[in-house]
Structure formats: structure tokens, C-alpha cells
Amino acid sequence: MPFIFQYIKLSKPTSWASRTDLVTWQDHQVQSFLQKVLPQSPFYRKYYEHLSIEEWQSFPTINKSIMMDHFDTLNTIGIKKKEAFKLALQAEQTRNFTPMIKRTTIGLSSGTSGNRGLFLVSEKERMMWAGSILAKVLPRSIFGKHRIAFFLRANSNLYNSVAHGRITFRFFDLLTPLIQNLKELNHFQPTSLIAPPSMLRFIAEAQLAGSIQLQPEKVISVAEVLDPLDERVIRRAFGTIVHQVYQCTEGFIATTCAHGTLHINEDLLVVQKNFLDKRLRKFTPIITDFSRYTQPIIRYDLNDILTERADPCPCGSLHLAIEQIEGRQDDLLYFKGLDTDTPIPVFPDFIRRALITADEQITAYQVIQHRLGHIEIHIQSSNPDPVKLQQKIQINIDALCQSIKVESPIIAWEAYQHPPSIHKLRRIKRMYA
Ligand SMILES: [Zn+2]
């Protein structure tokens, strides 16, 4: 029974004595995985032709567009992209999320219409995933009673497979009217509440206003970047830290420990660091998942910016600790350089800090860049003097620009508006290529 086996395996304290032991173990896992999977995948077989498996760490990388372009020959069970897309789109339209081909779950990642990823998960992988996620996420043993409320854009057989024994799983569709979802949530009384942070924030505000009364043991943010501003409100509403699960089409990448630190799930996959700025410890992860055979993810360059934690986490875990997930690499803003004609990339986190430290009364924001030299700032605050607030933000942005030697952008001020919806909230985003 892969589910319970995986649960028990991951629930036990790890047996590696050191980081070196862990890395050696991973190397064995990947090599044995490659030996089994490469003969089954025509794409990878050709891609790595004449390369030696021992040198997998420097194999050419893939990314989303390579994976989608070669979907038909990359997967190991001969599922065609056309057929899988058709079925997955149908599921989203009918909101009946149980599509399968050859007993394989088909799912769609979010994204713009031309840029959506497809995932394939076999029955065994689905059970393994459920075992892994429960081991890493449940606040107590699987043998107790749990009610898991899960808000997402789309449901999947994958998520439903966590319902076992005394675990009740309830999917809340983000397309359902918010008021109805709140009412049902209040009735359901989840022990674990899992949702994108924009939805968690909305639920937290309803809780603070007294219109619902929940006592979740664990609150978990998924699918969007958790902004410190939202984290504060959610924590205050439920009196507990906000945990995170970093999971995407490409894998179940990281989860928070009891201290709220994100750790890479290095017992499930390998993350290699592609540094964007080594001094700032910022990198994009290259993922090799040594347990996925149906749709192998090997040296996959994921377009997310992560920051490695500078000091070890007090929990003592050997797993790589992440200070924060910053968002997608596409959301780096670009400002004009002072001494160069080349536009300079600016990390979303710099902008975030310039904003939220400007004034304590800021309650929500969004920064959007449509073209070089300009940004739009959408702001919500309880400060009665909006002009003064804008001046404070301007001072912080100017100071930031000076320190990184770029020209201050021209700022257009807008009122903030973003109700939770099926569209992912990206508080900082760039809208041009
Ligand atoms: Zn930790």
C-alpha cells in the first residue's frame, strides 16, 4: 500500500547524520531513477544521448516550454498532449475534476492560456503524493480525526486522494461566491485550512469581523506568494503562524517546519541552485524529482526566485532552508540604470520592503510595471492623508533606486482592488516582456 508506506517513511525522523549523507543518498536515488526511467522516455533518451548517468548533475536542463513541446514523447505512457488538454479543459469547464486517461490523473496548471502546463500522475504516484503531503502537513497523526478545507482554482483526483480513514477532505471552489464559501466553511469547521493567501486574508478578515468563528489548528498558504502584510493579518485572526506548502505542477517542493521555515523536500526531490545573485542568496531552483515515472521531471529549471536562508533553522533539519519565495522570474522589474543603457533587474522583494516599511497603515498593495521607467502602485491604507502616504513611499523608492544605482521610475498612483478569485494574486508583477 504505497500511501501508508510513504506516510510512515516520511513521518519518521530522518536517518542522515549529515548534509553530505543526505546528498550522497540523493545521488543514489537519482541514478537508480534515471536507469529505470530513461529507457521509457523517448525524449530524454535522445536528449541525454552519449551522456553518462553519473554526470546527471550537469545534464542539459529543461523548462516549461521544452516540457510542453515534447510532451508526447517525454511522458512514459504514450499520452498525447492534444487528448490530455481536451480532457483537462473539459474538466475545468464542467467543474467535474475527475478526468483520467489510462488510469492516470490529468491536471492543468494555472497560467495564461497559451502557457498552461499539463501534469500526469499515475494511481501509485497519486497515493505516494497523498502519503507525502499528509506526513508533512497534518498537525498531528493521521490516525486522529481531521477536517481539511482546501480552496483552489481547480480540484483534482490528486487532492481528493488525501481523504483516508478519519480524514475528511473538502474542496472549496474559488468560483463559488465568497459569501457562500464562508458560510459552508464556518459549518465545516476545518482543523486544517489550506488556501491561497489572498483567500486566507479574506477569511481572516471575516473572522476578525466576527462573521465566522473558526478554530483551525493549522493554517496553510498555497499557490501564491505569501506576503508579510497578509501573513500578519492571517496570524492575528487565527492566533497561529501561517504555514506554507510550495507545490506546483513540477513537484511537491517545500513545506514549513514547526518554526514556520520553508524546507525543501529533499527526501522527495533534488533542488540544484541556479544563482541569480549569490551574495543575496537568490536563485531559481533546478528540480529533479526521483519519484515521478509517468512524467519525469529531470533538471527542470523552474522560473521562481527563491532566497536561501542565511543561518540554519533552529529546528535542526538538514533540508535546505528557504527564507522566502519571491515570485516568478518574469516578475523582476526593470529600471533604467544610472551608468548604463542596459535595464537593471530589480528583485520584487526590494520593492515589497520599500513599500511595506513606508507606513504601518498600508493594508494592501500591488505594483505593476507596463514599461521601462514607469510603475503603477495600487495602494490600500488606513492613513487619512493619502498625499503624505505617497510621499513616504516615494522617499523609500528613491532611496532604494539610489542604493542600487538606477533611475527612480515615474509612479502612477491607483486605488487598490483585488477580491480573491481564480486569478492568482501577484502583488508585484511585470506585464511586458
Ligand atoms: Zn526548520
Tab-separated table of C-alpha atoms and ligand atoms in Angstrom:
chain	number	residue	atom	x	y	z
A	1	MET	CA	0.000	0.000	0.000
A	2	PRO	CA	2.037	2.965	-1.289
A	3	PHE	CA	0.027	5.562	0.631
A	4	ILE	CA	0.597	4.371	4.173
A	5	PHE	CA	4.128	3.220	3.397
A	6	GLN	CA	5.048	6.674	2.155
A	7	TYR	CA	3.327	8.328	5.122
A	8	ILE	CA	5.262	6.244	7.638
A	9	LYS	CA	8.551	6.650	5.769
A	10	LEU	CA	8.304	10.445	5.744
A	11	SER	CA	6.885	10.756	9.264
A	12	LYS	CA	9.920	9.106	10.827
A	13	PRO	CA	12.851	11.277	11.855
A	14	THR	CA	15.432	11.240	9.057
A	15	SER	CA	18.381	8.921	9.354
A	16	TRP	CA	21.066	11.033	7.669
A	17	ALA	CA	23.844	12.017	10.017
A	18	SER	CA	24.968	14.966	7.939
A	19	ARG	CA	24.219	17.048	4.891
A	20	THR	CA	26.843	15.034	2.976
A	21	ASP	CA	24.986	11.803	3.799
A	22	LEU	CA	21.764	13.282	2.513
A	23	VAL	CA	23.365	14.446	-0.737
A	24	THR	CA	25.005	11.030	-1.291
A	25	TRP	CA	21.668	9.309	-0.710
A	26	GLN	CA	20.001	11.660	-3.231
A	27	ASP	CA	22.699	10.932	-5.794
A	28	HIS	CA	21.974	7.180	-5.495
A	29	GLN	CA	18.245	7.808	-5.758
A	30	VAL	CA	18.602	9.897	-8.921
A	31	GLN	CA	20.975	7.457	-10.614
A	32	SER	CA	18.754	4.480	-9.963
A	33	PHE	CA	15.711	6.509	-11.055
A	34	LEU	CA	17.428	7.505	-14.319
A	35	GLN	CA	18.412	3.925	-15.046
A	36	LYS	CA	14.780	2.885	-14.826
A	37	VAL	CA	13.093	5.865	-16.438
A	38	LEU	CA	15.341	6.830	-19.366
A	39	PRO	CA	14.569	3.709	-21.448
A	40	GLN	CA	10.856	4.566	-21.069
A	41	SER	CA	11.031	8.188	-22.264
A	42	PRO	CA	11.984	8.695	-25.939
A	43	PHE	CA	12.542	12.436	-25.381
A	44	TYR	CA	15.020	12.123	-22.513
A	45	ARG	CA	16.758	9.142	-24.094
A	46	LYS	CA	17.614	11.289	-27.091
A	47	TYR	CA	18.250	14.452	-25.024
A	48	TYR	CA	20.904	12.701	-22.917
A	49	GLU	CA	22.301	10.501	-25.664
A	50	HIS	CA	26.003	9.703	-25.094
A	51	LEU	CA	25.925	11.195	-21.595
A	52	SER	CA	26.865	9.170	-18.567
A	53	ILE	CA	24.254	8.832	-15.811
A	54	GLU	CA	26.866	9.517	-13.129
A	55	GLU	CA	27.135	13.026	-14.503
A	56	TRP	CA	23.408	13.778	-14.248
A	57	GLN	CA	24.125	16.903	-12.208
A	58	SER	CA	25.373	18.688	-15.304
A	59	PHE	CA	22.872	17.279	-17.823
A	60	PRO	CA	21.217	19.899	-20.047
A	61	THR	CA	18.217	21.436	-18.311
A	62	ILE	CA	14.618	21.544	-19.469
A	63	ASN	CA	11.930	24.129	-18.750
A	64	LYS	CA	8.205	24.519	-19.186
A	65	SER	CA	8.276	25.197	-22.907
A	66	ILE	CA	10.594	22.239	-23.622
A	67	MET	CA	8.413	20.015	-21.470
A	68	MET	CA	5.232	21.095	-23.220
A	69	ASP	CA	6.747	20.991	-26.732
A	70	HIS	CA	7.888	17.413	-26.192
A	71	PHE	CA	5.009	16.294	-24.024
A	72	ASP	CA	4.055	13.285	-26.177
A	73	THR	CA	7.498	11.670	-26.113
A	74	LEU	CA	8.576	12.886	-22.662
A	75	ASN	CA	5.882	11.008	-20.750
A	76	THR	CA	6.458	7.304	-20.347
A	77	ILE	CA	2.955	6.012	-21.070
A	78	GLY	CA	2.315	7.463	-24.521
A	79	ILE	CA	-0.344	10.015	-23.579
A	80	LYS	CA	-0.821	12.687	-26.263
A	81	LYS	CA	-0.875	16.370	-25.358
A	82	LYS	CA	-3.907	17.092	-27.529
A	83	GLU	CA	-6.017	14.437	-25.895
A	84	ALA	CA	-4.894	15.377	-22.362
A	85	PHE	CA	-5.559	19.101	-22.887
A	86	LYS	CA	-9.018	18.440	-24.234
A	87	LEU	CA	-9.946	16.357	-21.231
A	88	ALA	CA	-8.437	18.754	-18.684
A	89	LEU	CA	-10.128	21.813	-20.186
A	90	GLN	CA	-13.431	19.982	-20.209
A	91	ALA	CA	-12.969	19.210	-16.514
A	92	GLU	CA	-12.385	22.878	-15.722
A	93	GLN	CA	-15.460	23.942	-17.651
A	94	THR	CA	-17.798	21.369	-16.107
A	95	ARG	CA	-16.091	21.667	-12.649
A	96	ASN	CA	-16.046	17.862	-12.572
A	97	PHE	CA	-12.401	17.272	-11.765
A	98	THR	CA	-12.026	13.547	-12.287
A	99	PRO	CA	-10.520	13.184	-15.746
A	100	MET	CA	-8.296	10.187	-16.319
A	101	ILE	CA	-6.649	8.553	-19.283
A	102	LYS	CA	-5.188	5.059	-18.796
A	103	ARG	CA	-5.860	5.371	-15.033
A	104	THR	CA	-3.677	8.463	-14.998
A	105	THR	CA	-4.838	11.742	-13.469
A	106	ILE	CA	-4.643	14.699	-15.833
A	107	GLY	CA	-4.407	18.231	-14.491
A	108	LEU	CA	-3.740	21.737	-15.710
A	109	SER	CA	-1.542	24.289	-14.024
A	110	SER	CA	-2.658	27.886	-13.904
A	111	GLY	CA	-1.153	30.343	-16.305
A	112	THR	CA	-2.076	32.413	-19.314
A	113	SER	CA	-3.988	30.442	-21.937
A	114	GLY	CA	-1.005	29.732	-24.171
A	115	ASN	CA	1.270	28.944	-21.293
A	116	ARG	CA	-0.535	26.339	-19.214
A	117	GLY	CA	1.258	23.236	-18.047
A	118	LEU	CA	-0.247	19.747	-18.057
A	119	PHE	CA	0.512	17.222	-15.389
A	120	LEU	CA	0.164	13.466	-15.416
A	121	VAL	CA	0.075	11.422	-12.226
A	122	SER	CA	-0.394	7.658	-12.079
A	123	GLU	CA	-2.505	5.974	-9.433
A	124	LYS	CA	0.546	4.860	-7.488
A	125	GLU	CA	2.148	8.319	-7.682
A	126	ARG	CA	-1.121	9.853	-6.529
A	127	MET	CA	-1.158	7.652	-3.431
A	128	MET	CA	2.516	8.393	-2.756
A	129	TRP	CA	1.794	12.113	-3.062
A	130	ALA	CA	-1.100	11.867	-0.600
A	131	GLY	CA	1.129	9.986	1.866
A	132	SER	CA	3.886	12.579	1.490
A	133	ILE	CA	1.672	15.598	1.870
A	134	LEU	CA	-0.130	14.217	4.918
A	135	ALA	CA	3.166	13.305	6.561
A	136	LYS	CA	4.493	16.798	6.029
A	137	VAL	CA	1.396	18.895	6.538
A	138	LEU	CA	-1.004	17.374	9.086
A	139	PRO	CA	-0.726	18.985	12.515
A	140	ARG	CA	-0.994	15.583	14.254
A	141	SER	CA	-1.041	11.853	13.491
A	142	ILE	CA	-3.007	10.576	10.543
A	143	PHE	CA	-4.913	8.248	12.865
A	144	GLY	CA	-6.732	11.129	14.546
A	145	LYS	CA	-9.746	12.961	13.154
A	146	HIS	CA	-9.062	15.710	10.628
A	147	ARG	CA	-11.196	18.043	8.568
A	148	ILE	CA	-9.217	19.608	5.749
A	149	ALA	CA	-10.660	22.605	3.914
A	150	PHE	CA	-8.926	23.269	0.653
A	151	PHE	CA	-9.523	26.350	-1.514
A	152	LEU	CA	-8.133	26.302	-5.019
A	153	ARG	CA	-8.808	27.277	-8.594
A	154	ALA	CA	-9.455	23.678	-9.581
A	155	ASN	CA	-9.828	20.398	-7.750
A	156	SER	CA	-8.170	17.154	-8.813
A	157	ASN	CA	-8.216	13.444	-8.082
A	158	LEU	CA	-4.802	14.173	-6.666
A	159	TYR	CA	-6.127	16.319	-3.834
A	160	ASN	CA	-9.121	14.090	-3.151
A	161	SER	CA	-6.770	11.184	-2.514
A	162	VAL	CA	-5.856	12.626	0.908
A	163	ALA	CA	-9.285	11.508	2.216
A	164	HIS	CA	-8.493	8.332	4.161
A	165	GLY	CA	-9.925	6.799	7.310
A	166	ARG	CA	-10.858	9.612	9.651
A	167	ILE	CA	-9.652	12.379	7.344
A	168	THR	CA	-12.422	14.396	5.705
A	169	PHE	CA	-11.338	16.461	2.727
A	170	ARG	CA	-13.473	19.271	1.387
A	171	PHE	CA	-12.713	21.198	-1.791
A	172	PHE	CA	-13.933	24.808	-1.892
A	173	ASP	CA	-14.183	26.094	-5.421
A	174	LEU	CA	-12.811	29.627	-5.826
A	175	LEU	CA	-15.527	30.171	-8.426
A	176	THR	CA	-18.273	29.768	-5.806
A	177	PRO	CA	-19.499	33.126	-4.420
A	178	LEU	CA	-17.329	34.190	-1.471
A	179	ILE	CA	-20.226	34.560	0.965
A	180	GLN	CA	-21.466	31.042	0.263
A	181	ASN	CA	-17.955	29.620	0.715
A	182	LEU	CA	-17.611	31.410	4.068
A	183	LYS	CA	-20.920	30.066	5.291
A	184	GLU	CA	-20.030	26.500	4.333
A	185	LEU	CA	-16.563	26.849	5.781
A	186	ASN	CA	-17.988	28.012	9.086
A	187	HIS	CA	-20.272	24.988	9.102
A	188	PHE	CA	-17.433	22.604	8.176
A	189	GLN	CA	-15.118	23.877	10.956
A	190	PRO	CA	-11.805	22.779	9.432
A	191	THR	CA	-8.915	21.541	11.587
A	192	SER	CA	-6.582	22.436	8.701
A	193	LEU	CA	-7.333	25.397	6.467
A	194	ILE	CA	-5.479	25.464	3.158
A	195	ALA	CA	-5.902	28.302	0.649
A	196	PRO	CA	-4.074	30.894	-1.421
A	197	PRO	CA	-3.061	33.824	0.816
A	198	SER	CA	-5.485	36.228	-0.891
A	199	MET	CA	-8.320	33.886	0.148
A	200	LEU	CA	-6.832	33.292	3.626
A	201	ARG	CA	-6.722	37.043	4.100
A	202	PHE	CA	-10.389	37.349	3.127
A	203	ILE	CA	-11.326	34.540	5.557
A	204	ALA	CA	-9.151	36.138	8.262
A	205	GLU	CA	-10.934	39.460	7.866
A	206	ALA	CA	-14.322	37.737	8.174
A	207	GLN	CA	-13.039	36.045	11.347
A	208	LEU	CA	-11.763	39.342	12.785
A	209	ALA	CA	-15.101	40.995	11.982
A	210	GLY	CA	-16.885	38.203	13.893
A	211	SER	CA	-18.945	36.955	10.948
A	212	ILE	CA	-17.387	33.472	11.178
A	213	GLN	CA	-15.741	31.596	14.042
A	214	LEU	CA	-13.088	29.075	13.062
A	215	GLN	CA	-10.511	27.342	15.248
A	216	PRO	CA	-8.125	25.739	12.759
A	217	GLU	CA	-5.093	24.007	14.289
A	218	LYS	CA	-3.102	24.744	11.188
A	219	VAL	CA	-3.389	27.412	8.503
A	220	ILE	CA	-1.516	26.781	5.269
A	221	SER	CA	-0.839	29.142	2.402
A	222	VAL	CA	-0.542	27.684	-1.110
A	223	ALA	CA	-0.384	28.708	-4.781
A	224	GLU	CA	0.570	32.385	-4.347
A	225	VAL	CA	3.475	34.206	-2.728
A	226	LEU	CA	2.731	34.787	0.964
A	227	ASP	CA	3.276	38.489	1.568
A	228	PRO	CA	4.357	39.565	5.097
A	229	LEU	CA	1.459	42.029	5.113
A	230	ASP	CA	-1.102	39.246	4.603
A	231	GLU	CA	0.731	36.894	6.935
A	232	ARG	CA	0.320	39.407	9.776
A	233	VAL	CA	-3.454	39.701	9.354
A	234	ILE	CA	-3.963	35.927	8.987
A	235	ARG	CA	-1.807	35.197	12.044
A	236	ARG	CA	-3.726	37.723	14.129
A	237	ALA	CA	-7.099	36.276	13.068
A	238	PHE	CA	-6.267	32.658	13.935
A	239	GLY	CA	-3.615	33.094	16.599
A	240	THR	CA	-1.233	30.715	14.843
A	241	ILE	CA	1.687	31.030	12.440
A	242	VAL	CA	0.894	30.710	8.762
A	243	HIS	CA	2.472	27.614	7.233
A	244	GLN	CA	3.314	27.255	3.563
A	245	VAL	CA	3.236	24.449	1.041
A	246	TYR	CA	5.228	25.099	-2.096
A	247	GLN	CA	3.726	22.724	-4.596
A	248	CYS	CA	3.373	23.090	-8.336
A	249	THR	CA	2.953	21.013	-11.471
A	250	GLU	CA	6.654	20.276	-11.319
A	251	GLY	CA	6.611	18.789	-7.835
A	252	PHE	CA	5.949	18.990	-4.120
A	253	ILE	CA	8.915	21.245	-3.497
A	254	ALA	CA	8.887	22.588	0.058
A	255	THR	CA	6.939	22.733	3.321
A	256	THR	CA	7.331	24.698	6.525
A	257	CYS	CA	8.614	23.146	9.759
A	258	ALA	CA	7.243	23.880	13.237
A	259	HIS	CA	9.205	27.146	13.216
A	260	GLY	CA	7.497	28.291	10.029
A	261	THR	CA	10.692	27.960	7.968
A	262	LEU	CA	10.300	26.574	4.465
A	263	HIS	CA	12.471	23.498	3.899
A	264	ILE	CA	12.971	21.860	0.524
A	265	ASN	CA	11.506	18.338	0.456
A	266	GLU	CA	14.887	16.847	-0.265
A	267	ASP	CA	13.615	13.407	0.662
A	268	LEU	CA	11.399	13.596	-2.447
A	269	LEU	CA	13.409	15.593	-4.952
A	270	VAL	CA	16.702	17.327	-5.637
A	271	VAL	CA	16.935	21.091	-5.936
A	272	GLN	CA	20.072	22.497	-7.578
A	273	LYS	CA	20.622	26.212	-7.236
A	274	ASN	CA	20.908	28.397	-10.310
A	275	PHE	CA	22.136	31.597	-8.646
A	276	LEU	CA	20.795	34.945	-9.842
A	277	ASP	CA	22.731	36.779	-7.131
A	278	LYS	CA	24.993	34.713	-4.929
A	279	ARG	CA	25.675	37.490	-2.418
A	280	LEU	CA	21.938	37.954	-1.865
A	281	ARG	CA	21.486	34.127	-1.889
A	282	LYS	CA	18.817	34.401	-4.597
A	283	PHE	CA	18.410	31.542	-7.043
A	284	THR	CA	15.997	29.725	-9.308
A	285	PRO	CA	15.629	26.015	-8.485
A	286	ILE	CA	16.511	23.241	-10.922
A	287	ILE	CA	14.395	20.267	-9.955
A	288	THR	CA	14.940	16.552	-10.328
A	289	ASP	CA	12.124	14.511	-8.858
A	290	PHE	CA	13.357	10.956	-8.381
A	291	SER	CA	9.923	9.502	-7.708
A	292	ARG	CA	7.927	10.580	-10.751
A	293	TYR	CA	7.961	7.988	-13.504
A	294	THR	CA	4.893	8.918	-15.584
A	295	GLN	CA	6.020	12.446	-16.405
A	296	PRO	CA	9.674	12.581	-15.425
A	297	ILE	CA	10.915	15.934	-14.124
A	298	ILE	CA	14.670	15.934	-14.640
A	299	ARG	CA	16.874	19.036	-14.330
A	300	TYR	CA	13.807	21.235	-14.751
A	301	ASP	CA	14.571	24.944	-14.463
A	302	LEU	CA	11.681	26.439	-12.543
A	303	ASN	CA	11.005	30.079	-13.131
A	304	ASP	CA	10.675	31.071	-9.436
A	305	ILE	CA	13.025	33.219	-7.386
A	306	LEU	CA	13.933	31.730	-4.003
A	307	THR	CA	16.155	33.153	-1.286
A	308	GLU	CA	18.255	30.714	0.730
A	309	ARG	CA	18.186	31.257	4.479
A	310	ALA	CA	21.428	32.697	5.798
A	311	ASP	CA	21.550	30.897	9.153
A	312	PRO	CA	20.436	27.356	9.994
A	313	CYS	CA	16.843	26.853	11.124
A	314	PRO	CA	16.512	26.189	14.882
A	315	CYS	CA	14.524	23.008	14.075
A	316	GLY	CA	17.812	21.315	13.142
A	317	SER	CA	16.559	19.883	9.828
A	318	LEU	CA	19.244	19.002	7.287
A	319	HIS	CA	16.923	20.030	4.464
A	320	LEU	CA	17.797	23.242	2.652
A	321	ALA	CA	16.053	26.162	4.360
A	322	ILE	CA	14.427	28.916	2.318
A	323	GLU	CA	13.975	32.423	3.630
A	324	GLN	CA	11.295	33.248	1.117
A	325	ILE	CA	9.710	32.546	-2.223
A	326	GLU	CA	9.742	35.823	-4.086
A	327	GLY	CA	7.643	35.061	-7.095
A	328	ARG	CA	8.413	34.369	-10.673
A	329	GLN	CA	11.482	35.450	-12.528
A	330	ASP	CA	9.108	37.112	-15.020
A	331	ASP	CA	8.177	39.453	-12.184
A	332	LEU	CA	11.596	41.004	-11.812
A	333	LEU	CA	11.026	44.680	-12.507
A	334	TYR	CA	13.432	46.547	-14.770
A	335	PHE	CA	14.606	50.094	-14.082
A	336	LYS	CA	16.882	52.371	-16.123
A	337	GLY	CA	20.486	52.192	-14.935
A	338	LEU	CA	22.345	55.335	-13.869
A	339	ASP	CA	25.641	54.434	-15.520
A	340	THR	CA	24.473	52.025	-18.191
A	341	ASP	CA	21.969	51.775	-21.024
A	342	THR	CA	21.070	48.213	-20.098
A	343	PRO	CA	17.912	47.987	-17.962
A	344	ILE	CA	18.724	46.764	-14.441
A	345	PRO	CA	16.643	43.940	-12.905
A	346	VAL	CA	15.164	44.769	-9.502
A	347	PHE	CA	14.080	41.946	-7.186
A	348	PRO	CA	10.391	42.074	-6.192
A	349	ASP	CA	11.458	41.796	-2.571
A	350	PHE	CA	13.263	45.169	-2.718
A	351	ILE	CA	10.087	46.854	-3.915
A	352	ARG	CA	7.990	44.993	-1.343
A	353	ARG	CA	10.191	46.166	1.501
A	354	ALA	CA	10.300	49.757	0.221
A	355	LEU	CA	6.519	49.754	0.276
A	356	ILE	CA	5.548	47.997	3.448
A	357	THR	CA	8.150	49.771	5.547
A	358	ALA	CA	6.972	53.207	4.308
A	359	ASP	CA	3.906	53.283	6.508
A	360	GLU	CA	2.417	50.888	9.030
A	361	GLN	CA	-1.075	51.794	7.905
A	362	ILE	CA	-0.673	50.176	4.471
A	363	THR	CA	-3.087	47.230	4.387
A	364	ALA	CA	-2.720	46.001	0.796
A	365	TYR	CA	-0.830	46.903	-2.338
A	366	GLN	CA	0.077	45.916	-5.839
A	367	VAL	CA	2.913	47.149	-8.030
A	368	ILE	CA	2.593	46.687	-11.770
A	369	GLN	CA	5.114	47.567	-14.431
A	370	HIS	CA	3.897	48.014	-18.001
A	371	ARG	CA	7.009	49.661	-19.444
A	372	LEU	CA	10.542	50.670	-18.576
A	373	GLY	CA	10.852	53.777	-16.397
A	374	HIS	CA	7.255	53.598	-15.118
A	375	ILE	CA	5.421	51.699	-12.383
A	376	GLU	CA	1.846	51.698	-11.138
A	377	ILE	CA	1.321	51.488	-7.386
A	378	HIS	CA	-2.109	50.402	-6.191
A	379	ILE	CA	-2.480	51.093	-2.529
A	380	GLN	CA	-4.976	50.494	0.271
A	381	SER	CA	-4.344	52.040	3.665
A	382	SER	CA	-5.953	53.380	6.792
A	383	ASN	CA	-3.807	56.516	6.600
A	384	PRO	CA	-6.215	59.504	6.360
A	385	ASP	CA	-3.686	61.540	4.367
A	386	PRO	CA	-3.055	59.808	1.008
A	387	VAL	CA	-0.704	62.535	-0.257
A	388	LYS	CA	1.553	62.141	2.777
A	389	LEU	CA	1.478	58.360	2.305
A	390	GLN	CA	2.513	58.671	-1.339
A	391	GLN	CA	5.385	60.959	-0.335
A	392	LYS	CA	6.646	58.397	2.199
A	393	ILE	CA	6.571	55.626	-0.401
A	394	GLN	CA	8.277	57.873	-2.937
A	395	ILE	CA	11.099	58.568	-0.441
A	396	ASN	CA	11.638	54.838	0.106
A	397	ILE	CA	11.582	54.044	-3.626
A	398	ASP	CA	14.043	56.889	-4.306
A	399	ALA	CA	16.384	55.635	-1.573
A	400	LEU	CA	16.218	52.106	-2.973
A	401	CYS	CA	16.939	53.332	-6.505
A	402	GLN	CA	19.878	55.368	-5.310
A	403	SER	CA	21.377	52.408	-3.461
A	404	ILE	CA	21.149	50.088	-6.466
A	405	LYS	CA	22.183	52.828	-8.930
A	406	VAL	CA	19.035	53.038	-11.028
A	407	GLU	CA	16.788	55.928	-12.053
A	408	SER	CA	13.647	56.368	-9.963
A	409	PRO	CA	10.652	55.307	-12.050
A	410	ILE	CA	7.684	57.573	-12.679
A	411	ILE	CA	4.909	56.395	-10.367
A	412	ALA	CA	1.206	56.341	-11.273
A	413	TRP	CA	-0.992	56.026	-8.161
A	414	GLU	CA	-4.127	53.911	-8.204
A	415	ALA	CA	-6.659	52.655	-5.679
A	416	TYR	CA	-6.178	49.011	-4.685
A	417	GLN	CA	-8.788	46.468	-5.653
A	418	HIS	CA	-8.338	42.719	-5.705
A	419	PRO	CA	-11.083	40.437	-4.348
A	420	PRO	CA	-9.986	36.769	-4.039
A	421	SER	CA	-10.668	34.979	-7.309
A	422	ILE	CA	-9.394	32.199	-9.543
A	423	HIS	CA	-6.766	34.619	-10.806
A	424	LYS	CA	-3.564	34.342	-8.828
A	425	LEU	CA	-2.685	37.430	-6.864
A	426	ARG	CA	0.805	38.634	-7.737
A	427	ARG	CA	1.424	41.726	-5.636
A	428	ILE	CA	4.412	42.667	-7.752
A	429	LYS	CA	4.263	41.907	-11.421
A	430	ARG	CA	5.733	42.887	-14.726
A	431	MET	CA	3.343	42.926	-17.660
A	432	TYR	CA	5.743	43.325	-20.576
A	433	ALA	CA	8.420	41.066	-21.997
B	1	ZN	ZN	13.110	24.361	10.310
